[in-house]
């Protein structure tokens, strides 16, 4: 069964409420009507009702039973503005809050924060920054997590891997890399995988020396300490590894004999956002893997970012993944 089949089975009958702020985008509107027809996700669409209805008529889409909220005219506006001012404690005035909640991503994120919906999927028509910033400011990270990060599920036939952080943090210290390793492992578990996390570098077990190598090696120690302290025995983290030593048993036997991971890693933590973002795109474009994500981890409620080049299917699939995250 594919990842999505497994998730859809888990979500059967759950009707998880997911906000889709870009209701006036054809791909989002089409995906919303498809989701509405399932019992996995109940979409809440944001947008100007007249515009959404005109688009639906043009495309022959059935809007019956679909919840559409217009942030401009919604009776929820005053309540959300007040909750936003309270949440941002001195960082936004009433006037600034009113202005900011005209933005569909802020409005949608406040629906999640106030419990009127359980998750949000946006980014078909917004940059990553504009999509995730409201979540970082309002929903914030879970206790014990200092930074949210973005993973991709890399899927081809029966192969499934996780790559992170490929989406969020331009600069990462050893402590951050260790946290991403543990959070990525937990994400892997919640999607049915047994995590074997390789911390990637251009060095394998001290074969090269540099500050960057030392950072990854320190991150491995920190992650292993955390595994011991929190009794997370089901998680294996090791490194630092070059990619071949992490994925090819014969190379691991030569370069990393005695390592806990012997070419059988299934979660890969990249040393920087540059490496992660480039790495997943190479696997996707040259390796023929489907890249599903980025799936943000570590937030109090799930918010996920679409690529602006996304298809209707991408919107549908990421909504299913987001709904599945609420079950964790
Ligand atoms: C994520 C991102 C938008 C945050 O940028 P920003 O808004 O300028 O960040 P700021 O430092 O101003 O922080 C804004 C808020 O988010 C929080 N924040 C920033 N990064 C965070 C993170 N990784 N995890 C949790 N919170 C974070 C800050 O603490 C701050 O909260 P506060 O306002 O309550 O104090 C930025 O790091 C970014 O653009 N990253 C790269 C995204 C990208 O282009 N990826 C590649 C394509 S997928």
XYZ file of C-alpha atoms and ligand atoms in Angstrom:
376
model
C 0.000 0.000 0.000
C 1.239 3.498 -0.732
C 1.801 6.068 2.017
C -1.398 7.853 0.981
C -3.471 4.658 1.001
C -2.263 3.941 4.554
C -3.107 7.488 5.670
C -6.527 7.465 4.012
C -7.315 4.227 5.811
C -6.296 5.824 9.136
C -8.414 8.897 8.377
C -11.524 6.989 7.398
C -14.548 8.622 9.069
C -12.431 11.280 10.830
C -13.470 14.290 8.669
C -10.506 16.388 9.887
C -11.118 20.108 9.325
C -8.321 21.553 7.178
C -8.224 25.227 6.131
C -7.349 25.929 2.504
C -6.784 29.714 2.440
C -6.305 29.961 -1.329
C -9.911 29.207 -2.285
C -9.778 31.383 -5.378
C -7.034 29.225 -6.919
C -8.430 26.678 -9.374
C -6.155 23.829 -8.149
C -7.108 24.459 -4.523
C -10.829 24.776 -5.291
C -10.795 21.542 -7.319
C -8.932 19.675 -4.562
C -11.394 21.061 -1.988
C -14.362 19.609 -3.876
C -12.556 16.246 -4.078
C -11.760 16.303 -0.350
C -15.344 17.301 0.487
C -16.479 14.105 -1.247
C -14.400 11.974 1.190
C -14.841 11.296 4.898
C -11.099 11.924 5.531
C -10.969 15.697 5.360
C -13.567 18.448 5.614
C -12.053 21.445 3.840
C -12.691 25.018 4.999
C -12.110 27.296 2.053
C -11.186 30.980 2.375
C -11.996 33.499 -0.321
C -14.498 35.933 -1.739
C -17.694 33.912 -2.143
C -18.694 35.506 -5.462
C -15.233 34.864 -6.935
C -15.181 31.260 -5.696
C -18.674 30.608 -7.077
C -17.796 32.157 -10.450
C -14.688 29.954 -10.669
C -16.700 26.877 -9.708
C -19.312 27.605 -12.414
C -16.571 28.149 -14.995
C -14.878 24.851 -14.101
C -18.071 22.874 -13.520
C -17.290 22.196 -9.842
C -19.924 21.266 -7.281
C -19.710 23.484 -4.184
C -22.561 21.881 -2.245
C -21.825 21.494 1.489
C -18.423 23.175 1.079
C -17.716 25.673 3.879
C -16.481 28.966 2.413
C -15.415 31.819 4.683
C -14.747 35.314 3.345
C -12.187 36.895 5.721
C -13.391 40.383 4.674
C -16.990 39.856 5.801
C -16.752 36.959 8.277
C -18.453 37.433 11.655
C -15.403 35.667 13.165
C -13.162 38.644 12.309
C -13.457 40.545 15.604
C -12.893 37.424 17.714
C -9.834 36.392 15.683
C -8.336 39.895 15.805
C -8.710 39.960 19.577
C -7.153 36.489 19.949
C -4.289 37.516 17.656
C -3.480 40.652 19.690
C -3.500 38.531 22.843
C -1.272 35.830 21.295
C 1.260 38.343 19.942
C 1.485 40.062 23.363
C 2.672 43.576 22.549
C 3.997 42.643 19.093
C 0.864 43.799 17.226
C -1.626 46.602 17.907
C -5.357 46.244 17.259
C -4.969 48.197 13.979
C -1.997 46.080 12.868
C -3.904 42.893 13.742
C -6.940 44.033 11.702
C -4.646 44.691 8.764
C -2.751 41.396 9.112
C -5.918 39.296 9.328
C -6.928 40.541 5.877
C -4.169 38.167 4.743
C -5.752 34.755 4.173
C -2.785 32.919 5.687
C -3.010 34.883 8.956
C -6.808 34.491 9.019
C -6.569 30.757 8.305
C -3.834 30.220 10.867
C -5.984 31.962 13.493
C -8.851 29.547 12.661
C -6.465 26.707 13.532
C -5.079 28.439 16.630
C -8.591 29.078 18.002
C -9.590 25.445 17.356
C -12.107 26.187 14.579
C -10.025 23.961 12.292
C -7.292 21.418 12.932
C -4.681 22.155 10.260
C -3.858 24.341 7.261
C -2.460 23.833 3.766
C -1.391 26.860 1.730
C 1.381 28.025 -0.599
C -0.130 27.388 -4.064
C -0.102 31.168 -4.514
C 2.202 32.297 -1.665
C 5.927 31.989 -0.909
C 7.134 29.591 1.788
C 7.892 32.530 4.074
C 4.398 34.044 3.707
C 2.798 30.651 4.266
C 4.743 29.508 7.323
C 5.465 32.811 9.129
C 1.930 33.073 10.613
C 2.294 29.513 11.935
C 5.687 30.259 13.495
C 4.309 33.405 15.137
C 0.900 32.091 16.229
C 0.813 28.300 16.447
C 4.453 28.024 17.544
C 6.508 24.944 18.292
C 5.517 22.142 20.655
C 7.042 22.003 24.131
C 10.582 20.629 23.850
C 11.000 21.688 20.209
C 12.848 24.946 19.541
C 12.641 25.040 15.722
C 10.178 23.760 13.204
C 11.722 22.066 10.179
C 10.509 20.689 6.862
C 10.831 17.095 5.679
C 10.109 15.472 2.348
C 8.888 11.912 1.898
C 10.881 10.611 -1.059
C 8.919 7.768 -2.630
C 9.634 5.459 -5.571
C 7.977 2.041 -5.985
C 8.465 0.285 -2.635
C 11.245 2.641 -1.471
C 10.368 5.365 1.053
C 12.817 7.768 2.655
C 12.625 10.994 4.662
C 14.905 13.968 3.914
C 15.178 16.983 6.260
C 15.489 19.930 6.778
C 14.830 20.818 3.164
C 12.562 23.807 3.696
C 12.873 26.097 6.686
C 16.091 26.908 8.570
C 18.808 28.720 6.621
C 21.310 28.310 9.476
C 21.636 25.297 11.747
C 23.821 24.635 14.794
C 24.683 21.173 16.165
C 21.810 21.401 18.673
C 19.369 22.201 15.854
C 20.593 19.281 13.731
C 20.199 16.936 16.706
C 16.646 18.186 17.254
C 15.814 17.752 13.551
C 17.162 14.172 13.717
C 14.866 13.296 16.625
C 11.820 15.110 15.192
C 12.349 13.494 11.759
C 12.588 10.090 13.458
C 9.321 10.745 15.313
C 7.668 11.832 12.056
C 8.924 8.623 10.437
C 7.371 6.596 13.263
C 4.045 8.367 12.981
C 3.960 7.492 9.280
C 4.686 3.817 10.010
C 8.469 3.703 9.451
C 11.171 2.377 11.822
C 13.594 5.292 11.831
C 17.299 4.766 11.109
C 18.618 8.308 10.913
C 21.861 9.153 9.087
C 23.417 12.545 9.802
C 24.981 13.532 6.489
C 28.271 15.246 5.782
C 31.121 15.160 3.266
C 33.008 13.009 5.790
C 32.370 9.499 7.145
C 33.300 8.887 10.788
C 36.148 11.389 10.865
C 37.540 10.784 7.355
C 37.737 14.579 6.876
C 38.302 17.328 9.412
C 36.605 20.727 9.402
C 34.320 22.842 11.569
C 31.331 21.674 9.495
C 32.211 17.999 10.016
C 32.671 18.599 13.742
C 29.239 20.260 13.889
C 27.549 17.157 12.433
C 29.577 14.834 14.648
C 28.556 16.882 17.711
C 24.935 16.720 16.554
C 25.163 12.897 16.457
C 26.408 12.857 20.082
C 23.656 15.254 21.193
C 20.945 13.207 19.449
C 22.265 9.961 20.960
C 22.286 11.556 24.442
C 18.669 12.651 23.932
C 17.680 9.120 22.841
C 19.177 7.753 26.083
C 17.735 10.453 28.331
C 14.199 10.153 26.888
C 14.236 6.350 26.433
C 13.691 6.584 22.696
C 15.251 3.157 22.034
C 13.253 2.659 18.845
C 15.189 5.491 17.219
C 18.684 4.954 15.786
C 20.787 8.022 14.941
C 24.367 7.729 13.686
C 26.941 9.603 11.611
C 28.585 11.542 10.379
C 28.183 9.766 7.046
C 28.696 10.573 3.416
C 25.520 9.700 1.538
C 26.994 6.521 0.007
C 28.077 5.194 3.413
C 24.538 5.798 4.697
C 22.725 4.021 1.867
C 25.065 1.343 0.400
C 25.920 -1.577 2.752
C 29.164 -2.414 0.906
C 30.382 1.184 1.255
C 29.350 1.279 4.924
C 31.315 -1.938 5.572
C 34.452 -0.250 4.218
C 34.024 3.316 5.479
C 32.081 2.822 8.713
C 32.602 -0.669 10.098
C 30.995 -0.889 13.521
C 28.580 1.995 12.921
C 24.983 1.434 14.082
C 23.766 2.126 10.558
C 25.241 -0.165 7.906
C 23.967 1.321 4.666
C 20.382 0.855 5.825
C 19.402 4.432 6.737
C 15.878 5.540 5.837
C 15.920 9.077 7.322
C 18.568 11.528 6.143
C 19.394 14.754 7.991
C 21.298 17.197 5.809
C 23.900 19.519 7.352
C 22.326 22.692 5.932
C 19.209 23.947 4.162
C 21.265 24.342 0.981
C 22.320 20.686 1.034
C 18.815 19.468 1.930
C 16.965 21.522 -0.629
C 19.414 20.664 -3.423
C 19.569 17.025 -2.334
C 15.852 16.341 -2.482
C 15.526 18.004 -5.865
C 18.345 15.842 -7.280
C 16.640 12.674 -6.002
C 13.377 13.953 -7.514
C 14.634 15.155 -10.889
C 17.475 12.703 -11.621
C 16.460 9.827 -9.372
C 12.785 9.751 -10.353
C 11.511 9.856 -6.755
C 8.214 11.533 -5.910
C 8.870 14.283 -3.357
C 5.917 14.710 -0.982
C 6.182 17.775 1.217
C 7.585 19.805 2.726
C 5.788 18.463 5.771
C 6.479 20.779 8.701
C 7.257 19.094 11.995
C 7.413 20.375 15.541
C 4.410 22.752 15.450
C 1.537 22.583 17.950
C -0.896 22.050 15.026
C 0.021 21.047 11.481
C 0.527 23.704 8.821
C 2.003 22.722 5.485
C 3.365 24.567 2.517
C 2.633 23.779 -1.142
C 4.974 24.616 -3.974
C 3.633 27.348 -6.257
C 4.015 24.887 -9.137
C 1.741 22.373 -7.367
C -0.996 20.356 -9.022
C -4.534 19.651 -7.772
C -3.259 16.201 -6.744
C -0.483 17.822 -4.643
C -3.084 19.934 -2.801
C -5.218 16.851 -2.181
C -2.259 14.713 -1.018
C -0.778 17.357 1.298
C -4.233 17.888 2.839
C -4.392 14.152 3.599
C -0.896 14.235 5.152
C -1.792 17.316 7.195
C -4.951 15.641 8.456
C -2.910 12.550 9.373
C -0.530 14.737 11.407
C -3.443 15.775 13.624
C -3.810 12.118 14.672
C -0.238 11.935 16.056
C 10.823 30.446 7.880
C 11.163 31.905 7.649
C 10.123 32.475 6.707
C 11.129 32.700 8.923
O 11.563 33.963 8.565
P 11.235 35.321 9.323
O 9.770 35.540 9.391
O 12.076 36.370 8.718
O 11.765 34.940 10.741
P 11.925 35.833 11.994
O 13.291 35.569 12.495
O 11.483 37.250 11.744
O 10.892 35.155 12.992
C 9.484 35.323 12.947
C 8.917 34.493 14.057
O 9.045 33.097 13.695
C 9.819 32.408 14.666
N 10.670 31.478 13.933
C 11.539 31.734 12.935
N 12.086 30.596 12.491
C 11.551 29.593 13.224
C 11.688 28.193 13.225
N 12.494 27.543 12.391
N 10.966 27.471 14.113
C 10.126 28.070 14.978
N 9.940 29.409 15.020
C 10.653 30.155 14.143
C 10.607 33.447 15.397
O 10.916 33.028 16.687
C 9.665 34.635 15.376
O 8.705 34.477 16.385
P 8.206 35.779 17.219
O 7.755 36.790 16.187
O 7.076 35.242 18.044
O 9.375 36.236 17.998
C 12.591 32.033 7.019
O 13.504 31.383 7.833
C 12.691 31.507 5.618
O 12.307 32.196 4.663
N 13.272 30.299 5.460
C 13.554 29.718 4.172
C 12.300 29.276 3.499
C 12.589 28.864 2.099
O 12.659 29.685 1.221
N 12.746 27.534 1.883
C 13.075 26.974 0.630
C 11.896 26.632 -0.195
S 10.925 25.273 0.426
